[in-house]
PDB file of C-alpha atoms in Angstrom:
ATOM      1  CA  MET A 300     -56.571 -27.167 -67.480  1.00  0.00           C
ATOM      2  CA  ALA A 301     -53.485 -25.252 -66.346  1.00  0.00           C
ATOM      3  CA  SER A 302     -53.036 -23.359 -63.036  1.00  0.00           C
ATOM      4  CA  LEU A 303     -50.266 -20.950 -62.014  1.00  0.00           C
ATOM      5  CA  PHE A 304     -49.839 -19.661 -58.460  1.00  0.00           C
ATOM      6  CA  LEU A 305     -47.377 -16.868 -57.476  1.00  0.00           C
ATOM      7  CA  GLN A 306     -46.806 -15.757 -53.887  1.00  0.00           C
ATOM      8  CA  ARG A 307     -44.742 -12.888 -52.478  1.00  0.00           C
ATOM      9  CA  ALA A 308     -44.400 -11.149 -49.114  1.00  0.00           C
ATOM     10  CA  ARG A 309     -47.493  -8.947 -49.485  1.00  0.00           C
ATOM     11  CA  TRP A 310     -49.470 -10.328 -52.438  1.00  0.00           C
ATOM     12  CA  SER A 311     -50.446 -13.543 -54.208  1.00  0.00           C
ATOM     13  CA  LEU A 312     -51.615 -14.263 -57.776  1.00  0.00           C
ATOM     14  CA  GLN A 313     -53.443 -17.323 -59.157  1.00  0.00           C
ATOM     15  CA  ILE A 314     -54.049 -17.821 -62.893  1.00  0.00           C
ATOM     16  CA  THR A 315     -56.310 -20.665 -64.104  1.00  0.00           C
ATOM     17  CA  ARG A 316     -56.793 -21.499 -67.801  1.00  0.00           C
ATOM     18  CA  THR A 317     -59.007 -24.045 -69.530  1.00  0.00           C
ATOM     19  CA  PRO A 318     -59.366 -24.658 -73.253  1.00  0.00           C
ATOM     20  CA  LYS A 319     -62.329 -22.242 -73.376  1.00  0.00           C
ATOM     21  CA  SER A 320     -61.918 -20.025 -70.248  1.00  0.00           C
ATOM     22  CA  PHE A 321     -59.321 -17.890 -68.455  1.00  0.00           C
ATOM     23  CA  ALA A 322     -59.450 -16.746 -64.734  1.00  0.00           C
ATOM     24  CA  ILE A 323     -57.177 -14.506 -62.679  1.00  0.00           C
ATOM     25  CA  CYS A 324     -57.305 -14.219 -58.848  1.00  0.00           C
ATOM     26  CA  PHE A 325     -55.164 -11.490 -57.230  1.00  0.00           C
ATOM     27  CA  SER A 326     -54.943 -10.801 -53.456  1.00  0.00           C
ATOM     28  CA  THR A 327     -52.850  -8.262 -51.516  1.00  0.00           C
ATOM     29  CA  ALA A 328     -53.028 -10.225 -48.237  1.00  0.00           C
ATOM     30  CA  LEU A 329     -50.717 -13.138 -47.494  1.00  0.00           C
ATOM     31  CA  PRO A 330     -52.838 -16.273 -47.000  1.00  0.00           C
ATOM     32  CA  ARG A 331     -51.756 -19.270 -45.034  1.00  0.00           C
ATOM     33  CA  ARG A 332     -50.159 -21.996 -47.058  1.00  0.00           C
ATOM     34  CA  SER A 333     -52.488 -24.643 -45.720  1.00  0.00           C
ATOM     35  CA  ARG A 334     -55.583 -22.639 -46.681  1.00  0.00           C
ATOM     36  CA  GLN A 335     -54.141 -21.717 -50.069  1.00  0.00           C
ATOM     37  CA  SER A 336     -53.413 -25.325 -50.901  1.00  0.00           C
ATOM     38  CA  ALA A 337     -56.989 -26.180 -49.951  1.00  0.00           C
ATOM     39  CA  ILE A 338     -58.291 -23.328 -52.098  1.00  0.00           C
ATOM     40  CA  THR A 339     -56.151 -24.424 -55.032  1.00  0.00           C
ATOM     41  CA  SER A 340     -57.267 -28.049 -54.804  1.00  0.00           C
ATOM     42  CA  GLN A 341     -60.903 -26.977 -54.543  1.00  0.00           C
ATOM     43  CA  ALA A 342     -60.575 -24.773 -57.625  1.00  0.00           C
ATOM     44  CA  ASN A 343     -58.923 -27.563 -59.541  1.00  0.00           C
ATOM     45  CA  SER A 344     -61.626 -30.009 -58.598  1.00  0.00           C
ATOM     46  CA  ASN A 345     -64.337 -27.574 -59.632  1.00  0.00           C
ATOM     47  CA  LEU A 346     -62.657 -27.013 -62.980  1.00  0.00           C
ATOM     48  CA  ARG A 347     -62.354 -30.753 -63.520  1.00  0.00           C
ATOM     49  CA  SER A 348     -66.035 -31.208 -62.777  1.00  0.00           C
ATOM     50  CA  SER A 349     -66.889 -28.449 -65.227  1.00  0.00           C
ATOM     51  CA  GLN A 350     -64.808 -30.145 -67.908  1.00  0.00           C
ATOM     52  CA  GLY A 351     -66.620 -33.413 -67.298  1.00  0.00           C
ATOM     53  CA  ASN A 352     -70.008 -31.745 -67.801  1.00  0.00           C
ATOM     54  CA  ARG A 353     -69.132 -29.825 -70.999  1.00  0.00           C
ATOM     55  CA  HIS A 354     -71.200 -32.178 -73.126  1.00  0.00           C
ATOM     56  CA  GLN A 355     -74.391 -31.193 -71.297  1.00  0.00           C
ATOM     57  CA  GLY A 356     -76.066 -27.911 -72.392  1.00  0.00           C
ATOM     58  CA  SER A 357     -73.803 -25.098 -73.710  1.00  0.00           C
ATOM     59  CA  PRO A 358     -70.180 -26.071 -73.009  1.00  0.00           C
ATOM     60  CA  HIS A 359     -68.780 -22.543 -73.241  1.00  0.00           C
ATOM     61  CA  ARG A 360     -71.437 -21.065 -70.937  1.00  0.00           C
ATOM     62  CA  ASP A 361     -71.072 -23.822 -68.329  1.00  0.00           C
ATOM     63  CA  ASP A 362     -67.277 -23.478 -68.204  1.00  0.00           C
ATOM     64  CA  LEU A 363     -67.484 -19.706 -67.844  1.00  0.00           C
ATOM     65  CA  GLN A 364     -70.000 -19.875 -65.010  1.00  0.00           C
ATOM     66  CA  SER A 365     -67.967 -22.529 -63.216  1.00  0.00           C
ATOM     67  CA  THR A 366     -64.781 -20.481 -63.506  1.00  0.00           C
ATOM     68  CA  ILE A 367     -66.546 -17.383 -62.143  1.00  0.00           C
ATOM     69  CA  ARG A 368     -67.852 -19.341 -59.170  1.00  0.00           C
ATOM     70  CA  VAL A 369     -64.387 -20.734 -58.448  1.00  0.00           C
ATOM     71  CA  THR A 370     -62.829 -17.288 -58.690  1.00  0.00           C
ATOM     72  CA  ARG A 371     -65.356 -15.740 -56.287  1.00  0.00           C
ATOM     73  CA  ALA A 372     -64.936 -18.589 -53.825  1.00  0.00           C
ATOM     74  CA  CYS A 373     -61.149 -18.152 -54.019  1.00  0.00           C
ATOM     75  CA  GLN A 374     -61.440 -14.422 -53.312  1.00  0.00           C
ATOM     76  CA  THR A 375     -63.770 -14.983 -50.358  1.00  0.00           C
ATOM     77  CA  GLN A 376     -61.556 -17.609 -48.748  1.00  0.00           C
ATOM     78  CA  GLN A 377     -58.405 -15.522 -49.297  1.00  0.00           C
ATOM     79  CA  ALA A 378     -60.046 -12.505 -47.635  1.00  0.00           C
ATOM     80  CA  ARG A 379     -60.968 -14.626 -44.610  1.00  0.00           C
ATOM     81  CA  ALA A 380     -57.422 -16.052 -44.436  1.00  0.00           C
ATOM     82  CA  ALA A 381     -55.905 -12.552 -44.593  1.00  0.00           C
ATOM     83  CA  THR A 382     -58.132 -11.354 -41.748  1.00  0.00           C
ATOM     84  CA  THR A 383     -57.180 -14.304 -39.551  1.00  0.00           C
ATOM     85  CA  SER A 384     -53.470 -13.896 -40.334  1.00  0.00           C
ATOM     86  CA  SER A 385     -53.460 -10.183 -39.491  1.00  0.00           C
ATOM     87  CA  ALA A 386     -55.263 -10.790 -36.197  1.00  0.00           C
ATOM     88  CA  THR A 387     -52.757 -13.491 -35.221  1.00  0.00           C
ATOM     89  CA  SER A 388     -49.633 -11.546 -36.180  1.00  0.00           C
ATOM     90  CA  SER A 389     -50.693  -8.205 -34.658  1.00  0.00           C
ATOM     91  CA  PRO A 390     -48.496  -7.260 -31.610  1.00  0.00           C
ATOM     92  CA  THR A 391     -50.038  -7.141 -28.201  1.00  0.00           C
ATOM     93  CA  HIS A 392     -50.772  -3.739 -26.773  1.00  0.00           C
ATOM     94  CA  PRO A 393     -48.246  -2.487 -24.186  1.00  0.00           C
ATOM     95  CA  ALA A 394     -49.378  -2.439 -20.634  1.00  0.00           C
ATOM     96  CA  SER A 395     -51.011   0.760 -19.585  1.00  0.00           C
ATOM     97  CA  PRO A 396     -49.496   2.862 -16.782  1.00  0.00           C
ATOM     98  CA  THR A 397     -52.120   1.424 -14.445  1.00  0.00           C
ATOM     99  CA  ASP A 398     -51.101  -2.134 -15.356  1.00  0.00           C
ATOM    100  CA  ARG A 399     -47.412  -1.299 -14.834  1.00  0.00           C
ATOM    101  CA  ILE A 400     -48.149   0.114 -11.410  1.00  0.00           C
ATOM    102  CA  GLN A 401     -50.078  -3.014 -10.480  1.00  0.00           C
ATOM    103  CA  LEU A 402     -47.353  -5.317 -11.786  1.00  0.00           C
ATOM    104  CA  SER A 403     -44.590  -3.436  -9.985  1.00  0.00           C
ATOM    105  CA  GLY A 404     -46.436  -3.127  -6.704  1.00  0.00           C
ATOM    106  CA  GLU A 405     -43.972  -5.300  -4.778  1.00  0.00           C
ATOM    107  CA  GLU A 406     -41.023  -3.336  -6.153  1.00  0.00           C
ATOM    108  CA  ALA A 407     -42.698  -0.089  -5.118  1.00  0.00           C
ATOM    109  CA  VAL A 408     -43.064  -1.431  -1.587  1.00  0.00           C
ATOM    110  CA  ARG A 409     -39.354  -2.328  -1.435  1.00  0.00           C
ATOM    111  CA  THR A 410     -38.424   1.131  -2.687  1.00  0.00           C
ATOM    112  CA  ASP A 411     -40.489   2.726   0.026  1.00  0.00           C
ATOM    113  CA  ASP A 412     -38.683   0.605   2.639  1.00  0.00           C
ATOM    114  CA  LEU A 413     -35.288   1.861   1.400  1.00  0.00           C
ATOM    115  CA  THR A 414     -36.279   5.452   2.092  1.00  0.00           C
ATOM    116  CA  SER A 415     -36.206   4.768   5.833  1.00  0.00           C
ATOM    117  CA  GLY A 416     -32.504   3.833   5.731  1.00  0.00           C
ATOM    118  CA  LEU A 417     -29.605   2.732   3.566  1.00  0.00           C
ATOM    119  CA  GLY A 418     -29.565  -0.815   4.877  1.00  0.00           C
ATOM    120  CA  ASP A 419     -26.279  -0.436   6.745  1.00  0.00           C
ATOM    121  CA  LYS A 420     -27.607  -0.924  10.247  1.00  0.00           C
ATOM    122  CA  PRO A 421     -25.526  -3.046  12.639  1.00  0.00           C
ATOM    123  CA  ILE A 422     -26.134  -6.729  12.080  1.00  0.00           C
ATOM    124  CA  VAL A 423     -27.890  -8.465  14.974  1.00  0.00           C
ATOM    125  CA  LEU A 424     -26.465 -11.938  15.360  1.00  0.00           C
ATOM    126  CA  ASP A 425     -28.744 -14.816  16.248  1.00  0.00           C
ATOM    127  CA  GLU A 426     -27.716 -15.082  19.884  1.00  0.00           C
ATOM    128  CA  GLN A 427     -29.387 -14.545  23.237  1.00  0.00           C
ATOM    129  CA  ALA A 428     -27.899 -11.063  23.681  1.00  0.00           C
ATOM    130  CA  ARG A 429     -27.923  -8.316  21.082  1.00  0.00           C
ATOM    131  CA  GLN A 430     -24.621  -8.241  19.202  1.00  0.00           C
ATOM    132  CA  VAL A 431     -23.123  -5.695  16.820  1.00  0.00           C
ATOM    133  CA  ASP A 432     -20.989  -6.435  13.779  1.00  0.00           C
ATOM    134  CA  TRP A 433     -17.883  -4.470  14.758  1.00  0.00           C
ATOM    135  CA  ALA A 434     -16.279  -5.219  11.409  1.00  0.00           C
ATOM    136  CA  ARG A 435     -18.518  -2.528   9.875  1.00  0.00           C
ATOM    137  CA  SER A 436     -20.418  -0.699  12.593  1.00  0.00           C
ATOM    138  CA  PHE A 437     -19.531   2.551  14.393  1.00  0.00           C
ATOM    139  CA  HIS A 438     -22.015   1.929  17.169  1.00  0.00           C
ATOM    140  CA  GLY A 439     -21.606   4.202  20.219  1.00  0.00           C
ATOM    141  CA  LEU A 440     -18.854   6.368  18.769  1.00  0.00           C
ATOM    142  CA  SER A 441     -18.695   9.688  20.747  1.00  0.00           C
ATOM    143  CA  SER A 442     -22.100   9.011  22.324  1.00  0.00           C
ATOM    144  CA  GLU A 443     -20.998  10.049  25.824  1.00  0.00           C
ATOM    145  CA  ALA A 444     -17.892  10.494  27.952  1.00  0.00           C
ATOM    146  CA  PHE A 445     -16.512   7.735  30.140  1.00  0.00           C
ATOM    147  CA  SER A 446     -16.799   7.938  33.886  1.00  0.00           C
ATOM    148  CA  LYS A 447     -14.505  10.124  35.945  1.00  0.00           C
ATOM    149  CA  GLU A 448     -12.616   7.123  37.330  1.00  0.00           C
ATOM    150  CA  SER A 449     -11.989   5.723  33.837  1.00  0.00           C
ATOM    151  CA  ALA A 450     -10.855   9.103  32.531  1.00  0.00           C
ATOM    152  CA  GLU A 451      -8.363   9.534  35.384  1.00  0.00           C
ATOM    153  CA  ALA A 452      -6.863   6.111  34.692  1.00  0.00           C
ATOM    154  CA  LEU A 453      -6.571   6.838  30.962  1.00  0.00           C
ATOM    155  CA  LEU A 454      -5.137  10.351  31.282  1.00  0.00           C
ATOM    156  CA  ALA A 455      -2.765   9.654  34.156  1.00  0.00           C
ATOM    157  CA  PRO A 456       0.862  10.623  33.420  1.00  0.00           C
ATOM    158  CA  ILE A 457       3.015   7.647  32.588  1.00  0.00           C
ATOM    159  CA  GLY A 458       5.918   6.791  34.843  1.00  0.00           C
ATOM    160  CA  LEU A 459       9.372   7.619  33.565  1.00  0.00           C
ATOM    161  CA  ASP A 460      10.511   4.140  34.479  1.00  0.00           C
ATOM    162  CA  ASP A 461       7.971   2.668  32.021  1.00  0.00           C
ATOM    163  CA  ILE A 462       9.405   4.464  28.977  1.00  0.00           C
ATOM    164  CA  GLU A 463      11.865   2.531  26.809  1.00  0.00           C
ATOM    165  CA  VAL A 464      14.387   3.751  24.223  1.00  0.00           C
ATOM    166  CA  LYS A 465      15.081   1.995  20.933  1.00  0.00           C
ATOM    167  CA  PRO A 466      18.647   1.815  19.541  1.00  0.00           C
ATOM    168  CA  ASP A 467      17.734   4.486  16.963  1.00  0.00           C
ATOM    169  CA  GLY A 468      16.653   6.920  19.705  1.00  0.00           C
ATOM    170  CA  ILE A 469      12.858   6.482  19.476  1.00  0.00           C
ATOM    171  CA  VAL A 470      11.078   6.424  22.831  1.00  0.00           C
ATOM    172  CA  TYR A 471       8.065   4.130  23.302  1.00  0.00           C
ATOM    173  CA  LEU A 472       5.817   2.458  25.830  1.00  0.00           C
ATOM    174  CA  PRO A 473       5.673  -1.374  25.694  1.00  0.00           C
ATOM    175  CA  GLU A 474       2.337  -2.680  24.460  1.00  0.00           C
ATOM    176  CA  ILE A 475       1.712  -4.698  27.630  1.00  0.00           C
ATOM    177  CA  LYS A 476       1.532  -1.443  29.579  1.00  0.00           C
ATOM    178  CA  TYR A 477      -1.185  -0.118  27.271  1.00  0.00           C
ATOM    179  CA  ARG A 478      -3.187  -3.211  28.182  1.00  0.00           C
ATOM    180  CA  ARG A 479      -2.604  -2.624  31.870  1.00  0.00           C
ATOM    181  CA  ILE A 480      -3.905   0.933  31.568  1.00  0.00           C
ATOM    182  CA  LEU A 481      -7.037  -0.255  29.753  1.00  0.00           C
ATOM    183  CA  ASN A 482      -7.634  -2.959  32.363  1.00  0.00           C
ATOM    184  CA  LYS A 483      -7.337  -0.367  35.092  1.00  0.00           C
ATOM    185  CA  ALA A 484      -9.737   2.036  33.355  1.00  0.00           C
ATOM    186  CA  PHE A 485     -12.453  -0.396  32.226  1.00  0.00           C
ATOM    187  CA  GLY A 486     -11.694  -3.705  33.862  1.00  0.00           C
ATOM    188  CA  PRO A 487     -10.529  -6.967  32.278  1.00  0.00           C
ATOM    189  CA  GLY A 488     -13.063  -8.166  29.727  1.00  0.00           C
ATOM    190  CA  ALA A 489     -14.740  -4.769  29.278  1.00  0.00           C
ATOM    191  CA  TRP A 490     -12.633  -3.806  26.256  1.00  0.00           C
ATOM    192  CA  GLY A 491     -11.243  -5.531  23.191  1.00  0.00           C
ATOM    193  CA  LEU A 492      -9.839  -5.258  19.683  1.00  0.00           C
ATOM    194  CA  ALA A 493     -12.130  -6.213  16.791  1.00  0.00           C
ATOM    195  CA  PRO A 494     -10.592  -6.789  13.348  1.00  0.00           C
ATOM    196  CA  ARG A 495     -12.219  -4.760  10.573  1.00  0.00           C
ATOM    197  CA  GLY A 496     -10.719  -6.465   7.562  1.00  0.00           C
ATOM    198  CA  GLU A 497      -8.452  -9.206   6.323  1.00  0.00           C
ATOM    199  CA  THR A 498      -4.780  -9.451   7.151  1.00  0.00           C
ATOM    200  CA  ILE A 499      -2.686  -8.105   4.286  1.00  0.00           C
ATOM    201  CA  VAL A 500       0.717  -9.719   3.886  1.00  0.00           C
ATOM    202  CA  THR A 501       3.172  -7.975   1.582  1.00  0.00           C
ATOM    203  CA  ALA A 502       6.728  -8.975   0.712  1.00  0.00           C
ATOM    204  CA  LYS A 503       8.131  -7.429   3.889  1.00  0.00           C
ATOM    205  CA  ALA A 504       5.272  -6.392   6.183  1.00  0.00           C
ATOM    206  CA  VAL A 505       1.920  -7.395   7.672  1.00  0.00           C
ATOM    207  CA  THR A 506      -0.958  -4.931   8.129  1.00  0.00           C
ATOM    208  CA  ARG A 507      -4.534  -5.093   9.384  1.00  0.00           C
ATOM    209  CA  GLU A 508      -7.197  -2.686  10.581  1.00  0.00           C
ATOM    210  CA  TYR A 509      -8.610  -2.998  14.119  1.00  0.00           C
ATOM    211  CA  ALA A 510     -11.293  -1.276  16.157  1.00  0.00           C
ATOM    212  CA  LEU A 511     -10.952  -0.620  19.901  1.00  0.00           C
ATOM    213  CA  VAL A 512     -14.241  -1.341  21.684  1.00  0.00           C
ATOM    214  CA  ALA A 513     -14.781  -0.417  25.343  1.00  0.00           C
ATOM    215  CA  LEU A 514     -17.939  -0.959  27.399  1.00  0.00           C
ATOM    216  CA  GLY A 515     -19.859  -1.937  24.273  1.00  0.00           C
ATOM    217  CA  ARG A 516     -18.938   1.228  22.376  1.00  0.00           C
ATOM    218  CA  LEU A 517     -16.580   1.874  19.508  1.00  0.00           C
ATOM    219  CA  VAL A 518     -13.699   4.056  20.679  1.00  0.00           C
ATOM    220  CA  SER A 519     -11.216   4.228  17.811  1.00  0.00           C
ATOM    221  CA  VAL A 520     -10.134   2.588  14.558  1.00  0.00           C
ATOM    222  CA  ALA A 521      -6.494   2.228  13.473  1.00  0.00           C
ATOM    223  CA  ARG A 522      -4.379   0.120  11.138  1.00  0.00           C
ATOM    224  CA  GLY A 523      -1.452  -1.778  12.599  1.00  0.00           C
ATOM    225  CA  GLU A 524       1.696  -2.846  10.799  1.00  0.00           C
ATOM    226  CA  GLN A 525       4.722  -5.001  11.487  1.00  0.00           C
ATOM    227  CA  ASP A 526       7.775  -5.975   9.436  1.00  0.00           C
ATOM    228  CA  TYR A 527       9.047  -9.532   9.052  1.00  0.00           C
ATOM    229  CA  PHE A 528      12.176 -11.035   7.508  1.00  0.00           C
ATOM    230  CA  SER A 529      11.174 -14.615   6.623  1.00  0.00           C
ATOM    231  CA  PRO A 530       7.905 -16.522   6.056  1.00  0.00           C
ATOM    232  CA  GLU A 531       8.396 -18.287   9.392  1.00  0.00           C
ATOM    233  CA  GLY A 532       8.091 -14.922  11.131  1.00  0.00           C
ATOM    234  CA  ILE A 533       4.651 -14.065   9.744  1.00  0.00           C
ATOM    235  CA  PRO A 534       2.694 -15.377  12.799  1.00  0.00           C
ATOM    236  CA  THR A 535       4.808 -13.248  15.139  1.00  0.00           C
ATOM    237  CA  ALA A 536       4.401 -10.282  12.797  1.00  0.00           C
ATOM    238  CA  VAL A 537       0.618 -10.695  12.891  1.00  0.00           C
ATOM    239  CA  GLU A 538       0.638 -10.439  16.676  1.00  0.00           C
ATOM    240  CA  GLY A 539       2.954  -7.424  16.514  1.00  0.00           C
ATOM    241  CA  CYS A 540       0.564  -5.820  14.016  1.00  0.00           C
ATOM    242  CA  LYS A 541      -2.276  -6.174  16.535  1.00  0.00           C
ATOM    243  CA  SER A 542      -0.216  -4.555  19.296  1.00  0.00           C
ATOM    244  CA  ASN A 543       0.749  -1.699  16.983  1.00  0.00           C
ATOM    245  CA  ALA A 544      -2.927  -1.058  16.204  1.00  0.00           C
ATOM    246  CA  LEU A 545      -3.725  -1.054  19.951  1.00  0.00           C
ATOM    247  CA  MET A 546      -1.084   1.606  20.586  1.00  0.00           C
ATOM    248  CA  ARG A 547      -2.509   3.812  17.833  1.00  0.00           C
ATOM    249  CA  CYS A 548      -6.073   3.374  19.066  1.00  0.00           C
ATOM    250  CA  CYS A 549      -5.077   4.327  22.605  1.00  0.00           C
ATOM    251  CA  LYS A 550      -3.752   7.603  21.255  1.00  0.00           C
ATOM    252  CA  ASP A 551      -7.383   8.749  20.811  1.00  0.00           C
ATOM    253  CA  LEU A 552      -8.042   8.026  24.494  1.00  0.00           C
ATOM    254  CA  GLY A 553      -5.062  10.098  25.618  1.00  0.00           C
ATOM    255  CA  VAL A 554      -3.071   7.110  26.865  1.00  0.00           C
ATOM    256  CA  ALA A 555       0.678   7.905  26.936  1.00  0.00           C
ATOM    257  CA  SER A 556       0.045  11.143  25.077  1.00  0.00           C
ATOM    258  CA  GLU A 557       3.428  12.449  26.292  1.00  0.00           C
ATOM    259  CA  LEU A 558       5.182  10.161  23.829  1.00  0.00           C
ATOM    260  CA  TRP A 559       3.635  12.125  20.966  1.00  0.00           C
ATOM    261  CA  ASP A 560       4.844  15.462  22.340  1.00  0.00           C
ATOM    262  CA  PRO A 561       8.177  16.554  20.752  1.00  0.00           C
ATOM    263  CA  ARG A 562       9.157  18.729  23.735  1.00  0.00           C
ATOM    264  CA  PHE A 563       8.638  15.873  26.174  1.00  0.00           C
ATOM    265  CA  ILE A 564      10.673  13.534  23.945  1.00  0.00           C
ATOM    266  CA  ARG A 565      13.628  15.898  23.691  1.00  0.00           C
ATOM    267  CA  LYS A 566      13.645  16.512  27.432  1.00  0.00           C
ATOM    268  CA  PHE A 567      13.472  12.803  28.207  1.00  0.00           C
ATOM    269  CA  ILE A 568      16.367  12.027  25.842  1.00  0.00           C
ATOM    270  CA  VAL A 569      18.560  14.628  27.504  1.00  0.00           C
ATOM    271  CA  GLU A 570      17.756  13.579  31.058  1.00  0.00           C
ATOM    272  CA  HIS A 571      17.266   9.811  30.815  1.00  0.00           C
ATOM    273  CA  ALA A 572      19.026   8.533  27.665  1.00  0.00           C
ATOM    274  CA  LYS A 573      22.567   8.244  26.395  1.00  0.00           C
ATOM    275  CA  GLU A 574      24.385   7.345  23.198  1.00  0.00           C
ATOM    276  CA  VAL A 575      27.224   4.798  23.406  1.00  0.00           C
ATOM    277  CA  TRP A 576      29.607   2.942  21.114  1.00  0.00           C
ATOM    278  CA  VAL A 577      29.091  -0.812  20.960  1.00  0.00           C
ATOM    279  CA  GLU A 578      30.866  -3.625  19.177  1.00  0.00           C
ATOM    280  CA  HIS A 579      29.343  -6.837  17.863  1.00  0.00           C
ATOM    281  CA  GLN A 580      31.134  -9.699  19.561  1.00  0.00           C
ATOM    282  CA  GLN A 581      31.049 -11.987  16.511  1.00  0.00           C
ATOM    283  CA  THR A 582      31.480  -9.676  13.532  1.00  0.00           C
ATOM    284  CA  GLN A 583      33.457  -6.965  15.406  1.00  0.00           C
ATOM    285  CA  LYS A 584      31.345  -4.316  13.711  1.00  0.00           C
ATOM    286  CA  ARG A 585      31.015  -1.107  15.687  1.00  0.00           C
ATOM    287  CA  ARG A 586      28.100   1.302  15.828  1.00  0.00           C
ATOM    288  CA  ARG A 587      26.492   3.895  18.059  1.00  0.00           C
ATOM    289  CA  ILE A 588      23.188   3.147  19.773  1.00  0.00           C
ATOM    290  CA  TRP A 589      20.813   4.916  22.153  1.00  0.00           C
ATOM    291  CA  MET A 590      19.819   3.436  25.504  1.00  0.00           C
ATOM    292  CA  ARG A 591      18.545   4.473  28.910  1.00  0.00           C
ATOM    293  CA  LYS A 592      21.150   5.756  31.301  1.00  0.00           C
ATOM    294  CA  ASP A 593      20.182   3.156  33.889  1.00  0.00           C
ATOM    295  CA  ASP A 594      20.287   0.316  31.345  1.00  0.00           C
ATOM    296  CA  HIS A 595      23.209  -1.824  30.167  1.00  0.00           C
ATOM    297  CA  VAL A 596      24.324  -3.222  26.807  1.00  0.00           C
ATOM    298  CA  LYS A 597      22.936  -6.668  25.978  1.00  0.00           C
ATOM    299  CA  TYR A 598      24.416  -9.561  24.017  1.00  0.00           C
ATOM    300  CA  PRO A 599      25.670  -9.796  21.259  1.00  0.00           C
ATOM    301  CA  PHE A 600      26.956  -6.257  21.740  1.00  0.00           C
ATOM    302  CA  LYS A 601      29.485  -4.974  24.229  1.00  0.00           C
ATOM    303  CA  ILE A 602      30.699  -1.520  25.181  1.00  0.00           C
ATOM    304  CA  TYR A 603      33.455  -0.363  22.880  1.00  0.00           C
ATOM    305  CA  THR A 604      36.089   2.015  24.234  1.00  0.00           C
ATOM    306  CA  PRO A 605      37.797   4.012  21.480  1.00  0.00           C
ATOM    307  CA  PRO A 606      41.612   3.986  21.599  1.00  0.00           C
ATOM    308  CA  THR A 607      43.323   6.908  23.301  1.00  0.00           C
ATOM    309  CA  GLN A 608      45.050   9.591  21.269  1.00  0.00           C
ATOM    310  CA  GLY A 609      48.458   8.553  19.914  1.00  0.00           C
ATOM    311  CA  SER A 610      47.748   4.829  20.077  1.00  0.00           C
ATOM    312  CA  GLY A 611      46.263   4.738  16.551  1.00  0.00           C
ATOM    313  CA  ARG A 612      43.347   2.723  15.272  1.00  0.00           C
ATOM    314  CA  SER A 613      43.263  -1.056  15.234  1.00  0.00           C
ATOM    315  CA  ASN A 614      43.754  -2.585  11.782  1.00  0.00           C
ATOM    316  CA  ASN A 615      40.920  -5.075  12.214  1.00  0.00           C
ATOM    317  CA  ALA A 616      38.320  -2.508  13.272  1.00  0.00           C
ATOM    318  CA  LYS A 617      35.067  -2.502  11.264  1.00  0.00           C
ATOM    319  CA  TYR A 618      32.571   0.318  11.134  1.00  0.00           C
TER     320      TYR A 618
END
């Protein structure tokens, strides 16, 4: 007896031949290998048994009947194997819209919660009193005006004796006097500066954003800056950056608003400032600087008196 079995992706063919019979089994379904091997062994055993019984009765008739029985059994078992294989390999049905709604119920609840806000409410810290994260919040901005007493202290004209003049002619109010005005308007401890970001240090300057908070309300936001000349001066520059931000925040409250008025600045320069020649006592370099009329030149400079006409210019003079 000889048996040939061919298997492809979508069909299988089994050919069995004996000395007096010939059987062909063709199936379009892909059976499992384990079942096919069992089918093949069973067919082989049946054929062997038919060969052993050829001497009884009609040998040709017995072999033909045995081969037909084996072929039918092979077809039946292959059909069952194909049905089982197709049921196992069939994809699961996608979830219906109702199932998807049930599965995403928690997500739908979270989406509904987001419609009531964008999630950027002020953070409440875990402390006894309610706290606001001033690094992000704008709580209380323009909610109401300050009291009449606070407004009078903030908008009061600054004294002319408090104004200073830089050597380049810029007039300014020292930062300590801004703090005194705020203490007078709100009281010590009722106002403060809250940083709203990290300190940025560049090659020559330090900058940081601050928020001015008074009586539990945000008043103004400004970015301060301060130059430095060496790494050792960065801590001092950070403090100067904070004071610069305070001055800019106070501008929104009307503190020292005269210093932002060009007409007031020009009038003050004419009436209370002067420009003088000074000489550096070590390098002998000479330059012109601005200063208050009631002020005096400080070390390392000294007043330089130009030579009178006809006396000529000194050979060692540096400009």
